[in-house]
Short mmCIF file of C-alpha atoms in Angstrom, two decimals:
data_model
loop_
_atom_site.label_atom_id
_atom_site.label_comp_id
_atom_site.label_asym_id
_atom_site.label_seq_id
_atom_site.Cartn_x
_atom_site.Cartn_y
_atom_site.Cartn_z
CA UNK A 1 35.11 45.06 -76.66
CA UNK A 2 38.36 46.69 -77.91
CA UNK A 3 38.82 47.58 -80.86
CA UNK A 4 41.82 46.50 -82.72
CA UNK A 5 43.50 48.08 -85.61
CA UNK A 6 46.33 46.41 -87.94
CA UNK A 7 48.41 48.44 -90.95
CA UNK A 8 49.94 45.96 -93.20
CA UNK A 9 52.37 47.65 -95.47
CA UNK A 10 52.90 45.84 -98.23
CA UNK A 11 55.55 47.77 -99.48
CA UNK A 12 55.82 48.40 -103.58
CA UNK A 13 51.91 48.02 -103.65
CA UNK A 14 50.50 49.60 -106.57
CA UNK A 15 47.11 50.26 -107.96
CA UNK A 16 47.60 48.31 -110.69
CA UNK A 17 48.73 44.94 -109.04
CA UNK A 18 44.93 44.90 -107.69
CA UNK A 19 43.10 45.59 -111.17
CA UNK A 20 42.81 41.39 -111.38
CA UNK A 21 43.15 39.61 -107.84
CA UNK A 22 41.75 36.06 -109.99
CA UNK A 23 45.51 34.65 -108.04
CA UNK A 24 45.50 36.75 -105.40
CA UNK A 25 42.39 35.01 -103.06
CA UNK A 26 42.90 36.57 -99.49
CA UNK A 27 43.36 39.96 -101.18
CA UNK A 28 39.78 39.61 -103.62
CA UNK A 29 37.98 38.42 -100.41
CA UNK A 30 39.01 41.88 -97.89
CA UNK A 31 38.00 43.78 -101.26
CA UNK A 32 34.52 42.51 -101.62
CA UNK A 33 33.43 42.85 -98.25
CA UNK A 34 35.70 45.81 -97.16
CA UNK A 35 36.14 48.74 -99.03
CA UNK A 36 38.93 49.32 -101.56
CA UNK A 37 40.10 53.24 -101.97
CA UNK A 38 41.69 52.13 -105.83
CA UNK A 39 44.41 55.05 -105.84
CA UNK A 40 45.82 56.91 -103.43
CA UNK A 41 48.50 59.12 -104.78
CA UNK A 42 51.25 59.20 -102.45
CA UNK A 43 54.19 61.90 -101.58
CA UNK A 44 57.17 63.35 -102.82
CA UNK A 45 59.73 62.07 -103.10
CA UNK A 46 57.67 58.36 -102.78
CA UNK A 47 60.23 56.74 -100.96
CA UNK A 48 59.55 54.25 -98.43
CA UNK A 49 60.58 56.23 -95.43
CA UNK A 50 59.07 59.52 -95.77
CA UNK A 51 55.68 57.71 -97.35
CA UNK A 52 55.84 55.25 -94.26
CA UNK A 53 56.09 58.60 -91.88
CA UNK A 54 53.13 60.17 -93.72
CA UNK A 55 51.25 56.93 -93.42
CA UNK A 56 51.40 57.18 -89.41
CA UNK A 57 51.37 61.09 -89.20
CA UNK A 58 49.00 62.41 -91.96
CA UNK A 59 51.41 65.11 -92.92
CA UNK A 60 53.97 65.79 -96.00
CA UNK A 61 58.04 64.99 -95.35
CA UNK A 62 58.61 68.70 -95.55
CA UNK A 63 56.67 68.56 -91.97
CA UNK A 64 57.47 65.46 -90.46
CA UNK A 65 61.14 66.00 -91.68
CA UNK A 66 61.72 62.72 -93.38
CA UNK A 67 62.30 63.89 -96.92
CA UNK A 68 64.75 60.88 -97.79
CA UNK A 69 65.25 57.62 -96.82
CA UNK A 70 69.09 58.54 -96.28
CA UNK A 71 70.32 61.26 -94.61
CA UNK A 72 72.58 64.33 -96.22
CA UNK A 73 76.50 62.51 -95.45
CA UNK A 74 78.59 62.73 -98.79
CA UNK A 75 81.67 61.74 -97.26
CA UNK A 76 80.54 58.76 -96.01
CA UNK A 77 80.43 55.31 -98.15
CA UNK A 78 77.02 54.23 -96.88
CA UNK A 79 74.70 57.46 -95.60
CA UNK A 80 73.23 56.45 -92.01
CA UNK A 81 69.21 56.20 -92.95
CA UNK A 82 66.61 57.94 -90.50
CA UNK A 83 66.15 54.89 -88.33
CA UNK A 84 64.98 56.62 -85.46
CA UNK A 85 61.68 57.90 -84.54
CA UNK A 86 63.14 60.85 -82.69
CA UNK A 87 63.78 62.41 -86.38
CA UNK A 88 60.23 62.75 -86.54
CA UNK A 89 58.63 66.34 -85.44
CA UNK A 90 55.08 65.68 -85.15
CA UNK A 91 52.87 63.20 -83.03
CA UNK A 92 52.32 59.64 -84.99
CA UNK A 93 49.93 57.07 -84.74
CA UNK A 94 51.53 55.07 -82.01
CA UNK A 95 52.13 57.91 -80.07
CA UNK A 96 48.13 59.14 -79.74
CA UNK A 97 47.74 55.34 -78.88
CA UNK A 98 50.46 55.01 -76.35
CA UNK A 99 48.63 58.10 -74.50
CA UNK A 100 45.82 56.25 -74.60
CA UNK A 101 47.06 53.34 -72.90
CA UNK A 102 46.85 50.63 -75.86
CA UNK A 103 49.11 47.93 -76.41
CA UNK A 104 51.04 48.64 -79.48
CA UNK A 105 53.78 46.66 -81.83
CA UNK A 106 55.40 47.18 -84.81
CA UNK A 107 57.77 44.94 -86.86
CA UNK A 108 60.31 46.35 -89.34
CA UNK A 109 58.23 49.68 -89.78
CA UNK A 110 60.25 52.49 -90.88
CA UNK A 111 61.65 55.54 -88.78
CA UNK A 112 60.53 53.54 -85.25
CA UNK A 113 64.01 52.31 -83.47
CA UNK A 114 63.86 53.54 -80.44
CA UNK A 115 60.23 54.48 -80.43
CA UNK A 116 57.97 53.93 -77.03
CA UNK A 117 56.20 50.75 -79.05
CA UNK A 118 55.61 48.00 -76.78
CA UNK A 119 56.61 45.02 -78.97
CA UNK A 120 59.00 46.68 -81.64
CA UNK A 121 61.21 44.75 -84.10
CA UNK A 122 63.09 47.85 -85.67
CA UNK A 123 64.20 48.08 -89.13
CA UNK A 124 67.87 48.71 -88.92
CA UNK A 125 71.42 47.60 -90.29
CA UNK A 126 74.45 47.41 -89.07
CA UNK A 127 76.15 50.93 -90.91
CA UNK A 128 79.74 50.70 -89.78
CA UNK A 129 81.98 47.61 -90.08
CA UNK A 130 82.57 47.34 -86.25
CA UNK A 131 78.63 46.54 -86.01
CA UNK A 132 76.68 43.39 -85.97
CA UNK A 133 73.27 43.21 -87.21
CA UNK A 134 72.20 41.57 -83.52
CA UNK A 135 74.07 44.55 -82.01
CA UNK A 136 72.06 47.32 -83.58
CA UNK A 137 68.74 45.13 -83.58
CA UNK A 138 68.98 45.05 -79.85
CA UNK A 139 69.74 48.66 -79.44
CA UNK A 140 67.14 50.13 -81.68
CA UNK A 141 64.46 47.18 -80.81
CA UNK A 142 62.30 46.00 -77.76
CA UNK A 143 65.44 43.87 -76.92
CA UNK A 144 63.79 41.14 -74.85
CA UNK A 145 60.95 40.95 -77.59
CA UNK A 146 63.58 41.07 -79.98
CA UNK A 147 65.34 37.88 -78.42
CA UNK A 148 62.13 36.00 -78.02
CA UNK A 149 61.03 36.27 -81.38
CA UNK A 150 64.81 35.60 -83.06
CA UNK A 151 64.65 32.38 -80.14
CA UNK A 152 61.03 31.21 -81.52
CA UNK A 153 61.76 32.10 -85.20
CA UNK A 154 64.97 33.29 -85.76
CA UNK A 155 65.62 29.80 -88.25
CA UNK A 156 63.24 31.31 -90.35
CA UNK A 157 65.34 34.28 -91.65
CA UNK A 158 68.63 34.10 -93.94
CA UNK A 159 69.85 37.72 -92.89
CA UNK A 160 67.91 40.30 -94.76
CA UNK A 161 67.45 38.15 -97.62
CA UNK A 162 63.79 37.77 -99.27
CA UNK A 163 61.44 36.24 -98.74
CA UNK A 164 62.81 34.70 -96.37
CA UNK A 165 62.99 38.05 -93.55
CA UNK A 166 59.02 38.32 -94.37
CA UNK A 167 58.69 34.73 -93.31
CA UNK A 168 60.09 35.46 -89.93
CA UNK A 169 58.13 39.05 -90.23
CA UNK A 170 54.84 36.81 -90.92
CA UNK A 171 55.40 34.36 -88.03
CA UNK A 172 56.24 36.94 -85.61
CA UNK A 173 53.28 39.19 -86.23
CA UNK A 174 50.98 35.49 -85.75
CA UNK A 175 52.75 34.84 -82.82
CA UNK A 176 52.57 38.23 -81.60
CA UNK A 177 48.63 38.71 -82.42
CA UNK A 178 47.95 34.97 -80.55
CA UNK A 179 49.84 36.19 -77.02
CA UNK A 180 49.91 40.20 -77.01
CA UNK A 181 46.75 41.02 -78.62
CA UNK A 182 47.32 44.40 -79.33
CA UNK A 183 45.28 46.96 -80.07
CA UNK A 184 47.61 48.65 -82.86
CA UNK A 185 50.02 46.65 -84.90
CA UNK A 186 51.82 47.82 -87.64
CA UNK A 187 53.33 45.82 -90.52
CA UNK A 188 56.17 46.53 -93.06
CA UNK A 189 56.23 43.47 -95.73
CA UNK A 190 59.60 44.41 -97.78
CA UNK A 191 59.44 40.81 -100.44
CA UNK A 192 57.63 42.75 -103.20
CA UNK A 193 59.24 45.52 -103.16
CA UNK A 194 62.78 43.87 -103.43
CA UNK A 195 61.70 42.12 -106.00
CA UNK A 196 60.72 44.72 -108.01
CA UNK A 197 64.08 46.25 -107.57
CA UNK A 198 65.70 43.55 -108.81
CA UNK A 199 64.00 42.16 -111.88
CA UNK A 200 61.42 44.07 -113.09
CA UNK A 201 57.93 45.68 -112.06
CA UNK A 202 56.00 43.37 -113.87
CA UNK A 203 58.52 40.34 -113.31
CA UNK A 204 57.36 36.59 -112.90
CA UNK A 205 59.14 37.69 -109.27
CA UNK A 206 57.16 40.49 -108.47
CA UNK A 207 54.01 38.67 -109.31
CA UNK A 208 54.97 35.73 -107.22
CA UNK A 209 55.91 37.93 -104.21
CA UNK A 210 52.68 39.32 -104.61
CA UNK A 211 50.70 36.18 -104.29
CA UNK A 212 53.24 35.19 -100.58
CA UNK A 213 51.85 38.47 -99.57
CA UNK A 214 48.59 36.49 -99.94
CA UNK A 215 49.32 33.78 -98.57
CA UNK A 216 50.71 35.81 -95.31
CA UNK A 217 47.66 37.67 -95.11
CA UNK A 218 45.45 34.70 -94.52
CA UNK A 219 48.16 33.72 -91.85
CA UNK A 220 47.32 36.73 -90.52
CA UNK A 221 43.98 36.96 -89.95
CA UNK A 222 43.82 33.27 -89.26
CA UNK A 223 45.84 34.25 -86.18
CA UNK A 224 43.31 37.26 -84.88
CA UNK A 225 40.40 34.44 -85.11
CA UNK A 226 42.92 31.94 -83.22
CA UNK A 227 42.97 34.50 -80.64
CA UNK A 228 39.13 35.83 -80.59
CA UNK A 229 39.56 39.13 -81.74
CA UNK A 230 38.76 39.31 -85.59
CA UNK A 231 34.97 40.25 -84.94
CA UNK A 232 36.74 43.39 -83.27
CA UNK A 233 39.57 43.99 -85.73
CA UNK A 234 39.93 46.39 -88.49
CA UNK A 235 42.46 45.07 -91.02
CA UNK A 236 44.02 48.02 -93.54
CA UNK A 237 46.03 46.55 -96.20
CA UNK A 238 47.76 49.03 -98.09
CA UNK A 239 51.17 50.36 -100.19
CA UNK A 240 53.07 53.43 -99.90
CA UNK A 241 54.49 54.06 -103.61
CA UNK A 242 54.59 51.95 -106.96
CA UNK A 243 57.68 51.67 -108.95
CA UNK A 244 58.75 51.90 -112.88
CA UNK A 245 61.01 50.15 -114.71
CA UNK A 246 64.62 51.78 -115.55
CA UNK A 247 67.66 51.27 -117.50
CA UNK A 248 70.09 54.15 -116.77
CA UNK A 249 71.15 55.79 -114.01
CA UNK A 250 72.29 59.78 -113.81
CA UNK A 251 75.48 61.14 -111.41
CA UNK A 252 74.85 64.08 -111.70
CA UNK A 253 77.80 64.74 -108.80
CA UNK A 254 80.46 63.76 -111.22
CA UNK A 255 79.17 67.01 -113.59
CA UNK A 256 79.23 69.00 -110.07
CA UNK A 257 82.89 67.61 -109.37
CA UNK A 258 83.78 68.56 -113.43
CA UNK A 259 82.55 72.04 -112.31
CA UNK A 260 84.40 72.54 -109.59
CA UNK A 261 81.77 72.70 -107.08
CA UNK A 262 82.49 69.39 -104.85
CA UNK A 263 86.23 68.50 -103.72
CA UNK A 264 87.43 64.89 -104.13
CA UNK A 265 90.45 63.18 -102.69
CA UNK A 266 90.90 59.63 -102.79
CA UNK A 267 87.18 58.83 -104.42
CA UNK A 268 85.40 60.39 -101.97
CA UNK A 269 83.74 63.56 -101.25
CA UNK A 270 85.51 65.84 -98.44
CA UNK A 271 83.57 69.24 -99.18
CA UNK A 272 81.07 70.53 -101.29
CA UNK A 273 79.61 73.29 -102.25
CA UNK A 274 76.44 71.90 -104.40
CA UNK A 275 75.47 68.36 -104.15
CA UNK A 276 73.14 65.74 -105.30
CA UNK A 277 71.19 63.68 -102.92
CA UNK A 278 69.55 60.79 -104.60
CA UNK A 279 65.72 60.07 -103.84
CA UNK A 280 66.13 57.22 -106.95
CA UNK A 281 63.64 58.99 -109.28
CA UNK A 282 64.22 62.11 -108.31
CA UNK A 283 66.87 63.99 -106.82
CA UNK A 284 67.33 67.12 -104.36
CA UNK A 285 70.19 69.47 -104.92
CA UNK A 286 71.75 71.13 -101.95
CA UNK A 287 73.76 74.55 -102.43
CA UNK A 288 75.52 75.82 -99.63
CA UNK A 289 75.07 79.66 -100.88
CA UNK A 290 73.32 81.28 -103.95
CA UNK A 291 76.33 81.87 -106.14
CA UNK A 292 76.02 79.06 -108.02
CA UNK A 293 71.80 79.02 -108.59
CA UNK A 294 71.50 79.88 -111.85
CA UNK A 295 74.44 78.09 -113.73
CA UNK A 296 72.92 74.98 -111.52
CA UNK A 297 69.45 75.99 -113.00
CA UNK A 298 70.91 76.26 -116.68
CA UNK A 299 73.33 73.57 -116.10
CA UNK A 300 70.31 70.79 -115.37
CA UNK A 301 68.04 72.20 -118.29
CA UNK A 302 70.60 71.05 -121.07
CA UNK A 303 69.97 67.26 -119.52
CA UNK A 304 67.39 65.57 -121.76
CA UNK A 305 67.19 62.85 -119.38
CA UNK A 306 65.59 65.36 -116.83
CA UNK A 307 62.22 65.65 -117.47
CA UNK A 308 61.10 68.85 -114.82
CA UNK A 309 63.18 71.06 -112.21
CA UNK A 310 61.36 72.54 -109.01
CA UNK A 311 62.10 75.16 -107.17
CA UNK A 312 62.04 75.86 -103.62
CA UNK A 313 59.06 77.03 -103.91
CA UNK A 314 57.60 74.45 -105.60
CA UNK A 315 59.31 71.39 -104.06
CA UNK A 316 57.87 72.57 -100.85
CA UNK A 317 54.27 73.56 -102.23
CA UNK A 318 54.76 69.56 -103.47
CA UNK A 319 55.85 68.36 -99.95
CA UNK A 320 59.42 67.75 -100.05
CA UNK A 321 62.55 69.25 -98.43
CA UNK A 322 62.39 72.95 -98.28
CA UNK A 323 65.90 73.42 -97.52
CA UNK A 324 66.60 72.00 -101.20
CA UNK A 325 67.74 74.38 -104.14
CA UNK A 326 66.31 72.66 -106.28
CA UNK A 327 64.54 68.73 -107.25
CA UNK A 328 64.78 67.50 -110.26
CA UNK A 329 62.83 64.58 -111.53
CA UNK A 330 64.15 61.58 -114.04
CA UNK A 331 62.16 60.80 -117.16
CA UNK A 332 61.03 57.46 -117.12
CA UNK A 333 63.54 55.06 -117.59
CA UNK A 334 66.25 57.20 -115.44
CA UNK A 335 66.95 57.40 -112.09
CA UNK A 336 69.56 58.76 -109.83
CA UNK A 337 73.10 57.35 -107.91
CA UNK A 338 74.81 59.81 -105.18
CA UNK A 339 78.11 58.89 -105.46
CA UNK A 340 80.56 60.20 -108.59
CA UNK A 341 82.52 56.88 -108.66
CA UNK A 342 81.48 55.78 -112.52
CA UNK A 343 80.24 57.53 -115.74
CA UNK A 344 77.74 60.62 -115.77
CA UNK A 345 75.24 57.77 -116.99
CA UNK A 346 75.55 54.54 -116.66
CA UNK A 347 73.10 51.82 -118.40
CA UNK A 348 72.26 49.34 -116.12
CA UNK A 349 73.80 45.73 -117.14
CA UNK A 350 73.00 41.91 -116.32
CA UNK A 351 76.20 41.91 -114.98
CA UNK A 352 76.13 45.55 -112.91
CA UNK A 353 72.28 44.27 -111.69
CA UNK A 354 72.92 43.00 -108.01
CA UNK A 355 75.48 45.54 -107.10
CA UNK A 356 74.75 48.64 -104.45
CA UNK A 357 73.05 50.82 -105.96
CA UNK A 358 72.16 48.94 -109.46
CA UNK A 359 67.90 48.09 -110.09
CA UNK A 360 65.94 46.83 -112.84
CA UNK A 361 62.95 49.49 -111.35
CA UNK A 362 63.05 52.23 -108.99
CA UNK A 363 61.02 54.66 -107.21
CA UNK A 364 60.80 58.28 -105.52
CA UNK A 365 59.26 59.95 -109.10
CA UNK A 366 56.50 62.38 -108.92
CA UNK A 367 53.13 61.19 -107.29
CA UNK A 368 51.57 62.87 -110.55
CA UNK A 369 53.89 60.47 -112.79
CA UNK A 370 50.94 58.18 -114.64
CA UNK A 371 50.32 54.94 -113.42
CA UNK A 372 52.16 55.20 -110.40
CA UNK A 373 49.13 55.47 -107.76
CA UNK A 374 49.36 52.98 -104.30
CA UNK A 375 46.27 51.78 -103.11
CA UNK A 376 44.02 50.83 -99.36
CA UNK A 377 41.80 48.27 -98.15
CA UNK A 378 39.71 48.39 -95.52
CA UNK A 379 38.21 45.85 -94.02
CA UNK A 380 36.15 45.05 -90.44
CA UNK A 381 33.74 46.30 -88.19
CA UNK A 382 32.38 49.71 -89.40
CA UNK A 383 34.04 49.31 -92.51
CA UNK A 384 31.44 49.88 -95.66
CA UNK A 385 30.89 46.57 -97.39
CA UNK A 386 31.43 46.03 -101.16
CA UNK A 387 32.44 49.95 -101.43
CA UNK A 388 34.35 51.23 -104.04
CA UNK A 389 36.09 54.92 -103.74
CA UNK A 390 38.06 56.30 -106.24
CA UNK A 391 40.76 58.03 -105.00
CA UNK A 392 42.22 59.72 -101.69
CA UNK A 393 45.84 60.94 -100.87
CA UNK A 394 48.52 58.68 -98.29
CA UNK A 395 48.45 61.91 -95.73
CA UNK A 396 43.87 60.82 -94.99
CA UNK A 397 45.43 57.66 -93.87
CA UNK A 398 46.89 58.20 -90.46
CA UNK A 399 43.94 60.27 -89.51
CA UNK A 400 41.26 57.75 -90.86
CA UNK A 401 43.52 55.41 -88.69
CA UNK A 402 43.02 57.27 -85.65
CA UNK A 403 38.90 57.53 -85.93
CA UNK A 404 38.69 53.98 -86.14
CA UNK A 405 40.68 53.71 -82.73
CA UNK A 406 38.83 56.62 -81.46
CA UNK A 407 41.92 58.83 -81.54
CA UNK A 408 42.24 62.04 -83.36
CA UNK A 409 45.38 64.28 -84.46
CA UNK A 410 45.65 67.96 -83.21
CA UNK A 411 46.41 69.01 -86.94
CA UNK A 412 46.76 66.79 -90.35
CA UNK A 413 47.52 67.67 -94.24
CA UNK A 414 45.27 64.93 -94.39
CA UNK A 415 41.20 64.24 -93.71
CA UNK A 416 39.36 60.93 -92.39
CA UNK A 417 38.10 59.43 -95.66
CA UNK A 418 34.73 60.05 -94.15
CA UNK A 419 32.92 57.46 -96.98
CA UNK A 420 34.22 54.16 -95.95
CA UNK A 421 32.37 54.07 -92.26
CA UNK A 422 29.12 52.25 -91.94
#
């Protein structure tokens, strides 16, 4: 029989929202007879993109090349985000199983439009005024799956909005799992996550997102015994970053306009010679030559709202972009905004909360930051019963993914986590 594989992302999912599961039934059930690796630390900058790219790749963004969720555009209102799975420079998941010859779907997972899934609902948004969301769903999507799904479910959804897009996520994947079988599914579930981002970490919100994720889950495997293939299915359940709570955010591109080192006309950026690219809790800064290294250097060391500045060196040793000057990382509490239209720092306001760019918690800190560890669940055939392990790191995960699909990577940062096989 074939064996089936299915990454559910539940995105925002931190070790701590699994220390008491007494609400959370579907969840305490996979961990007692599956086997629950209770921190993973994740990577830098732990943002959704580059963590979701490490999930399916087993290597850092500094390899992969997603080190942002946005790419580098300072002259443009909205940066265009990596979307497509062509910015990705080494094999994935879906790829190994596509060479393979097994069936393969994704819905809303990161950095796939225009991937060679077979059933692929991309996440996307329209990024130019002249675009629909439809229009760019199509494009980046498995268009007639696309339609089918938005026909069957479509009523479900209320744009973007939560929880409502996870409801149409959650009925898609069932529907999906009852007529396509496949053998690897991948699952991005976004509720959480936007939660968190708007009211709080540890918000009534959060915690009732947290128990629809739940409630989706038993949906879901309901649907792989609908279709007689949970004896053969190995469910992973997992997050790919945690968030903290914050109350100010840093532009540190208005100090870099003060110096003289970007040019504005007409509120926006037209040139630049050092910039700030926001990763939320941490930001890269870009110089275009050397000149300006050390006054940058000296410059961010008088900020007592930055806790630590990497290097080069170090930022890469860590994972992240090597082409950055420098990272910097925001104590907790702070976090970072690219764009230089406001105050140096801004506190963040009932009445500010809901705009672009304004959160009641953030993330993209430091994987070392404490409390801030994601977690895994494993749970099916081959999968150790009742097992505990403590810890492993989001890069073991894609090539633990591929030994349970008999698959294996030509090269990893990561290793199978070896102790949760029968």
């Amino acid at each position: 029989m074939e064996q089936h594989l299915f990454v559910i992302s539940l995105d925002a999912l931190g070790a701590l929202d699994l220390k008491d599961t007494s609400e959370l039934p579907v969840l305490r059930e996979l961990i007692q007879t599956g086997t629950h690796i209770q921190e993973v630390e994740t990577i830098y900058p732990s943002l959704t993109y580059p963590a979701h790219t490490s999930i399916i790749t087993g290597h850092y963004p500094t390899t992969h090349g997603i080190i942002n969720n946005t790419k580098i555009q300072p002259e443009k209102d909205s940066p265009d985000w990596f979307w497509y799975k062509k910015a990705i420079q080494v094999p994935t998941l879906y790829d190994l199983a596509k060479e393979k010859g097994m069936t393969t779907a994704a819905f809303l997972w990161p950095v796939a439009a225009k991937s060679n899934i077979d059933y692929n609902i991309a996440e996307i948004f329209p990024n130019r005024f002249w675009l629909t969301q439809m229009m760019v769903s199509l494009h980046a999507s498995s268009s007639l799956f696309l339609i089918d799904m938005d026909r069957k479910f479509g009523h479900l959804r209320k744009g973007i909005n939560q929880p409502e897009l996870d409801i149409f996520l959650t009925a898609s994947v069932v529907d999906t799992i009852k007529t396509k079988k496949p053998t690897l599914l991948l699952t991005h579930l976004v509720d959480m996550d936007s939660m968190r981002h708007a009211h709080g970490v540890h918000s009534t919100e959060a915690k009732a997102a947290l128990k629809r994720h739940d409630n989706r889950l038993a949906e879901i495997i309901q649907a792989t015994k609908d279709a007689g293939i949970y004896e053969n299915t190995v469910f992973a359940i997992l997050g790919d970053h945690y968030q903290i709570n914050v109350t100010h955010a840093i532009r540190l591109n208005v100090l870099f306009a003060e110096k003289g080192w970007l040019t504005v006309v007409d509120g926006k950026i037209t040139d630049w010679k050092v910039y700030a690219k926001s990763c939320d809790g941490s930001c890269y800064i870009y110089t275009k030559n050397e000149k300006h290294n050390q006054e940058i250097e000296f410059l961010l060391q008088s900020i007592n709202e930055i806790e630590e500045i990497l290097s080069t060196k170090e930022l890469t040793r860590r994972g992240a972009d090597s082409q950055a000057t420098f990272m910097v990382e925001g104590k907790s509490g702070y976090y970072f905004m690219d764009d230089i239209d406001g105050p140096l720092y801004e506190k963040v306001t009932e009445e500010t909360l809901g705009k672009p760019g304004y959160y009641k918690a953030v993330h993209g800190y430091s994987p070392s930051k404490p409390d801030y560890k994601t977690t895994i669940i494993f749970n099916g055939p081959g999968i150790k019963k009742g097992e505990k392990i403590a810890g492993a790191h989001l890069v073991d995960e894609a090539p633990t993914f591929a030994r349970i699909l008999g698959l294996q990577f030509p090269n990893t940062a990561g290793t199978v986590i070896e102790a949760l096989f029968e």
